[in-house]
XYZ file of N, CA and C in Angstrom:
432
model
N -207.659 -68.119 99.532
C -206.600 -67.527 100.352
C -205.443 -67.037 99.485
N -204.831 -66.240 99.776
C -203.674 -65.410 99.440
C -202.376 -66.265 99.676
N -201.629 -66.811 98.873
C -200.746 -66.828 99.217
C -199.412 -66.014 99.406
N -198.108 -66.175 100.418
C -197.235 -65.129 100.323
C -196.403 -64.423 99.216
N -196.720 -65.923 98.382
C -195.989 -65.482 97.125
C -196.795 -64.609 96.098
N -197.822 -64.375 96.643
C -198.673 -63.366 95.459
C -198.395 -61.875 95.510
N -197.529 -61.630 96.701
C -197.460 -59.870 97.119
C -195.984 -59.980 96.954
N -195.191 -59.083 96.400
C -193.821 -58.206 96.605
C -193.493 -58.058 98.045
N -192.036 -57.768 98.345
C -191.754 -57.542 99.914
C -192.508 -55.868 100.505
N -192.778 -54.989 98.921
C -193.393 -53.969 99.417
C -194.729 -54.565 99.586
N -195.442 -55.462 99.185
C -196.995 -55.866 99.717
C -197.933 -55.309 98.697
N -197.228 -54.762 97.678
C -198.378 -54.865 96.663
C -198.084 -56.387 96.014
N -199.747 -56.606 95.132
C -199.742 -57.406 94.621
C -198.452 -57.689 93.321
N -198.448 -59.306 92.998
C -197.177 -59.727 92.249
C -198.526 -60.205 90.702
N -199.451 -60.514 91.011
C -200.474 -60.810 89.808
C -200.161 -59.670 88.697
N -200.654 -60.219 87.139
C -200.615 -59.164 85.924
C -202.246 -59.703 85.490
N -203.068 -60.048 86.585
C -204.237 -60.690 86.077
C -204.897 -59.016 86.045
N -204.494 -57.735 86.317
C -205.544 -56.599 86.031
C -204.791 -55.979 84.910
N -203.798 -56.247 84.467
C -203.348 -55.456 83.189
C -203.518 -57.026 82.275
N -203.945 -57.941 82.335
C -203.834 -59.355 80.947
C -205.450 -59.174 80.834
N -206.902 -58.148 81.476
C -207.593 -58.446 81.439
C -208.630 -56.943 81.317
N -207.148 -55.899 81.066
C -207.531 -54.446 80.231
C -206.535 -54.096 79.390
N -207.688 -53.329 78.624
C -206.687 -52.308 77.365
C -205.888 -52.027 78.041
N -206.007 -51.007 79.082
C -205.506 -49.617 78.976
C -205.115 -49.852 80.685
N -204.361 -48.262 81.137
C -204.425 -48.551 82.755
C -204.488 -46.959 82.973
N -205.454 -46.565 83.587
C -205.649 -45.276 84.671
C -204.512 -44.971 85.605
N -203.809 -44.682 85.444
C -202.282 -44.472 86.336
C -202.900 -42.826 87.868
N -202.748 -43.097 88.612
C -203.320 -41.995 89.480
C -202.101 -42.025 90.995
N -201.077 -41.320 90.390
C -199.985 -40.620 90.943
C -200.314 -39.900 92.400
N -199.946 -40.524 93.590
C -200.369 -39.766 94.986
C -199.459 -38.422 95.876
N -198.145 -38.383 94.921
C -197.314 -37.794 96.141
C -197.757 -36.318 95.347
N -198.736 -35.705 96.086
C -199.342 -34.446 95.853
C -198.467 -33.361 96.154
N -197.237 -32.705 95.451
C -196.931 -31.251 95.277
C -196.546 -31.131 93.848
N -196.447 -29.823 93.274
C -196.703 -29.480 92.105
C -195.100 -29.271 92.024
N -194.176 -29.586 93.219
C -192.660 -28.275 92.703
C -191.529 -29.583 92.342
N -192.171 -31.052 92.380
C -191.054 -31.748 91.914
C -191.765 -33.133 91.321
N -190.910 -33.581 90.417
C -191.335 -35.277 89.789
C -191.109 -36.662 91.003
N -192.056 -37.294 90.999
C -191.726 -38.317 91.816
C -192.314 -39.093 91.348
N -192.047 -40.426 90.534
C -192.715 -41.633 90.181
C -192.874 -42.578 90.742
N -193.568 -43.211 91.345
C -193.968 -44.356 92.202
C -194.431 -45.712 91.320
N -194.078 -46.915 92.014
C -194.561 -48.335 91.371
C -195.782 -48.402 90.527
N -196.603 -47.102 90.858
C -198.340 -46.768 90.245
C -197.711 -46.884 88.715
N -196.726 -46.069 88.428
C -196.836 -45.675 87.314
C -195.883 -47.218 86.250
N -194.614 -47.407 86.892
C -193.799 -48.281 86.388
C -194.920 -50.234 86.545
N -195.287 -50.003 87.369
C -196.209 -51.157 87.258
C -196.697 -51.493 85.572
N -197.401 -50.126 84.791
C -198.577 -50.379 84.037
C -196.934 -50.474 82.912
N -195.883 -50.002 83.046
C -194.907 -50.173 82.151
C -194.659 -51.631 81.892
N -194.252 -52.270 83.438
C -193.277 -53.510 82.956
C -194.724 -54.548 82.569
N -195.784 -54.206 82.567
C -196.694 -55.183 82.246
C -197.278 -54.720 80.934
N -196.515 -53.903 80.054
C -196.776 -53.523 78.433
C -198.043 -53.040 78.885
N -198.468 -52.467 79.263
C -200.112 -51.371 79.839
C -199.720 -49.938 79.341
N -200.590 -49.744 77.758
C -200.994 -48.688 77.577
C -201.377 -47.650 79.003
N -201.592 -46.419 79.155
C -201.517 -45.583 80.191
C -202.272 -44.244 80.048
N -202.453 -43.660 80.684
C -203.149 -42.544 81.068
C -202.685 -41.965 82.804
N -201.789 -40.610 82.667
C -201.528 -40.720 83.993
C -202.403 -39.375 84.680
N -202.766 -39.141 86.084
C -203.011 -38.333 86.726
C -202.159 -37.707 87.482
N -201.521 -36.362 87.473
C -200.021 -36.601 88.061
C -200.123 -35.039 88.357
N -200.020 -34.438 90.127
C -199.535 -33.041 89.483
C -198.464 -32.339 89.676
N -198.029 -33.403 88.471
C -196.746 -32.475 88.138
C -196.658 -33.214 86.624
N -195.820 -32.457 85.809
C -195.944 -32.906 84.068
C -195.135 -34.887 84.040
N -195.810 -35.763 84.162
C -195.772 -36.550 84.436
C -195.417 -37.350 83.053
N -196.260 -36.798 82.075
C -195.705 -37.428 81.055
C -194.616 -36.394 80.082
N -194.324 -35.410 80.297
C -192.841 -34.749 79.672
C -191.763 -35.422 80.666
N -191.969 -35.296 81.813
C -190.711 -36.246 81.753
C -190.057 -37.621 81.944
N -191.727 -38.158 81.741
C -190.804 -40.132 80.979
C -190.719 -39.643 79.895
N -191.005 -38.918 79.364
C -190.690 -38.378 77.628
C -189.114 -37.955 77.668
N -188.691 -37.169 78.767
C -187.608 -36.549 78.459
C -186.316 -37.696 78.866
N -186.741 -38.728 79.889
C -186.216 -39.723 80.179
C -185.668 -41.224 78.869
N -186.629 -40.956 77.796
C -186.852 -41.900 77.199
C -187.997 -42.350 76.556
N -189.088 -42.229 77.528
C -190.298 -43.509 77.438
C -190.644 -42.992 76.388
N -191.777 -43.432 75.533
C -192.841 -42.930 74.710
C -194.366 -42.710 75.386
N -194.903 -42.185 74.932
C -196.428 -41.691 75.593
C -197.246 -42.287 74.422
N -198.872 -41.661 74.154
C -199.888 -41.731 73.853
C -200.306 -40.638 73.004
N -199.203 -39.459 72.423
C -199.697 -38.848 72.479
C -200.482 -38.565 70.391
N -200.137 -39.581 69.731
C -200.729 -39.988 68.695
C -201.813 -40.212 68.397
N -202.375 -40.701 69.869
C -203.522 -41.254 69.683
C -204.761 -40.553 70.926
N -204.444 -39.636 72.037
C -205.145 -38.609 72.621
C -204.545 -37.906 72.869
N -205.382 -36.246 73.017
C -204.770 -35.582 73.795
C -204.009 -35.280 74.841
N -202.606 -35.379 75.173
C -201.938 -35.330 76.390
C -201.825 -33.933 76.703
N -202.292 -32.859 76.229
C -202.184 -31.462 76.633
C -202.785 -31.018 78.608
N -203.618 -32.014 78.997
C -203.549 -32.095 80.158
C -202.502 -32.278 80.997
N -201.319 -32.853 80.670
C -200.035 -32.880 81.075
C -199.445 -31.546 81.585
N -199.807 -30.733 80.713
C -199.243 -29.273 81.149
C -199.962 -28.517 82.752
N -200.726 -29.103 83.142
C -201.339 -28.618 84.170
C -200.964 -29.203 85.531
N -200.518 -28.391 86.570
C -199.921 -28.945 87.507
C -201.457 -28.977 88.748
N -202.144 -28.426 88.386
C -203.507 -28.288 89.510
C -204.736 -29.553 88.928
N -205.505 -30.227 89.631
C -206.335 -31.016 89.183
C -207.558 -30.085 89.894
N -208.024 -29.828 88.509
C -209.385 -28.990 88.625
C -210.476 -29.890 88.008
N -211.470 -29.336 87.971
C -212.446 -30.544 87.208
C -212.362 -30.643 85.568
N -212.492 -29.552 85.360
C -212.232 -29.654 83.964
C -210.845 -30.532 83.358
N -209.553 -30.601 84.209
C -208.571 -31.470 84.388
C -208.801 -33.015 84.362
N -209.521 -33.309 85.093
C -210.401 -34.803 85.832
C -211.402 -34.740 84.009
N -212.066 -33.912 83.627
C -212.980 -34.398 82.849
C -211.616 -35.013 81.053
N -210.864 -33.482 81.096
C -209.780 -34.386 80.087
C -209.278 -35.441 80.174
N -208.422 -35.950 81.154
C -208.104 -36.856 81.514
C -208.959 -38.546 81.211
N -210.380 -37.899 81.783
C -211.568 -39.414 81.366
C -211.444 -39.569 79.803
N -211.938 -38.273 79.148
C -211.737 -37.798 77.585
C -210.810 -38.875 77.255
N -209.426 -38.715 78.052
C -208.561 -39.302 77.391
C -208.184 -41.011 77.617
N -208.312 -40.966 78.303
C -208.543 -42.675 79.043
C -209.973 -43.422 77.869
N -211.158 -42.656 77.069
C -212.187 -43.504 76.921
C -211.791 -43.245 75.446
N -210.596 -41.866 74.951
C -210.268 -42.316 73.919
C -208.859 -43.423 73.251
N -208.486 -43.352 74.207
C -207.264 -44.565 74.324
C -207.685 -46.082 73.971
N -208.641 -45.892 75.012
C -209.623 -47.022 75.486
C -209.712 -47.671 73.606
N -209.928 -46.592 72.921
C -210.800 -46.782 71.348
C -209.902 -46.870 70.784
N -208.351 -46.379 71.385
C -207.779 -46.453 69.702
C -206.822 -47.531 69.733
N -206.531 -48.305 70.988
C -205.456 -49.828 71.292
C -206.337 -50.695 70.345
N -207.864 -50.839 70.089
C -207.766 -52.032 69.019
C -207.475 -51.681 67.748
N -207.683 -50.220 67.292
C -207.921 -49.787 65.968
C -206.200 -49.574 65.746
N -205.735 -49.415 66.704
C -204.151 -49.616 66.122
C -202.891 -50.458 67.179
N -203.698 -51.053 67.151
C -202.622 -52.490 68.195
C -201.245 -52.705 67.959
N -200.883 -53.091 66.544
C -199.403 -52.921 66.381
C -198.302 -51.417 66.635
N -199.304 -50.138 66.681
C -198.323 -48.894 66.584
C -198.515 -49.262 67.926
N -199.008 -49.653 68.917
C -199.316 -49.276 70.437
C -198.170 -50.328 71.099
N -198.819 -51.231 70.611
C -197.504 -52.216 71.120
C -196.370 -52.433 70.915
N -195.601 -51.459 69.594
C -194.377 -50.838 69.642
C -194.021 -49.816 71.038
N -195.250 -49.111 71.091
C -194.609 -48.408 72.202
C -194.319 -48.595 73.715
N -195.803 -49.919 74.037
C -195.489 -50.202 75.038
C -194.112 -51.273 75.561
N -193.277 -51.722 74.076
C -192.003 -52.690 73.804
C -191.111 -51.782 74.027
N -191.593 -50.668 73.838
C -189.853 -49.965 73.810
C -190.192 -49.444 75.333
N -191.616 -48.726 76.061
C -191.226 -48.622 77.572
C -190.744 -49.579 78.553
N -191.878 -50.703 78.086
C -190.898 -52.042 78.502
C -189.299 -52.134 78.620
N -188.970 -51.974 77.753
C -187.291 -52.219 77.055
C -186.546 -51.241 77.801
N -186.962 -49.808 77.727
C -186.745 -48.481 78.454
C -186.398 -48.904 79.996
N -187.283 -49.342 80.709
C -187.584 -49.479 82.367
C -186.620 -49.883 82.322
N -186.661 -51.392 81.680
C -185.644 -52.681 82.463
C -184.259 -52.188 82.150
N -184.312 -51.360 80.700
C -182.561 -51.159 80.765
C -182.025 -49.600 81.980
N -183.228 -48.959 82.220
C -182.950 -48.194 83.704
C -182.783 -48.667 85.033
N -183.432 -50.056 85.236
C -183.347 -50.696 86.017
C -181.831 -51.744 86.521
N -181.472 -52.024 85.224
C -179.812 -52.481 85.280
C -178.852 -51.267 85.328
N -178.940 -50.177 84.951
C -178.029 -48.867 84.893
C -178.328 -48.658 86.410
N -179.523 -48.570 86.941
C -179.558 -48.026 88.554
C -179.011 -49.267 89.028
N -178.793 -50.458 89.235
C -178.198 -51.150 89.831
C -176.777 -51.699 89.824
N -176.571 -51.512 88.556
C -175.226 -51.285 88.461
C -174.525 -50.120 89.216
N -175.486 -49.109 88.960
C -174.739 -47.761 90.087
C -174.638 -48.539 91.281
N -175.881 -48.892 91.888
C -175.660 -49.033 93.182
C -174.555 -50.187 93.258
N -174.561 -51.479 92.972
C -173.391 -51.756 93.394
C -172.028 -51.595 92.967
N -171.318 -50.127 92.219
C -170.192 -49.707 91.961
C -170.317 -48.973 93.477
N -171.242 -48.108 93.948
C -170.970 -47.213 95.153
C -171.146 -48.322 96.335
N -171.688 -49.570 96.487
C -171.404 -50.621 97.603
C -170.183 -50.931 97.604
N -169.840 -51.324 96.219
C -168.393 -51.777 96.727
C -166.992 -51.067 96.947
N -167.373 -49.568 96.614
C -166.736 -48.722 96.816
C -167.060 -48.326 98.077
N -167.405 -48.055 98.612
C -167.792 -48.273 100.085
C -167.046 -49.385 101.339
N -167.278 -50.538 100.668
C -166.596 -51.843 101.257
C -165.078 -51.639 100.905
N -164.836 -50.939 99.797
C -163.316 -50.929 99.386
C -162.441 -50.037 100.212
């Protein structure tokens, strides 16, 4: 049985037993239009749990955690699929390309990888205190 404490108040799971038990994480982005960025828990999940990544996104998904801060993958596969805002097949087939070469290169270079997934780590959480700090300067400005 499930207990309550295993899900978030949004009801996804609170476990890191699917990122402590892979390389890598298939990131597959749902809010389908091409004319704006929207990142969802899909993606920040595989962050705060140091999860190497691969995203499906259409929209340039990885230029802008790049332009935000984060670091990518792109040392170690091709991210030129990034540039494509349509998922065509040939899109879907780079993408695997790139996920089964990722897949190969987290053991062959574990320490450059896990620099990067330390600094997205590091990245999130210090966005995560800057957005909350906003929010409660505009609560209590509000109450004031």
């Amino acid at each position: 049985p499930i207990s309550p404490y295993d899900s978030s108040t949004q009801g996804w799971g609170t476990s890191t037993r699917a990122y402590d038990d892979s390389l890598i994480s298939f990131i597959c982005e749902t809010h389908e239009t091409a004319d704006c960025v929207f990142l969802t828990e899909k993606t920040y999940r595989p962050i705060i749990n140091k999860s190497p990544f691969v995203i499906r996104a259409p929209f340039p998904a990885l230029a802008y955690l790049r332009s935000i801060g984060f670091k990518t993958f792109g040392d170690y596969v091709d991210e030129s699929y990034d540039e494509s805002c349509y998922i065509t097949d040939e899109y879907s087939n780079q993408l695997v390309d790139c996920a089964y070469s990722l897949l190969k290169a987290v053991p062959q270079n574990y320490d450059a990888v896990q620099e990067i997934v330390d600094h997205n780590y590091k990245t999130l959480i210090n966005f995560a205190h800057k957005e909350l700090a906003y929010l409660n300067k505009r609560i209590f400005s509000a109450l004031t």
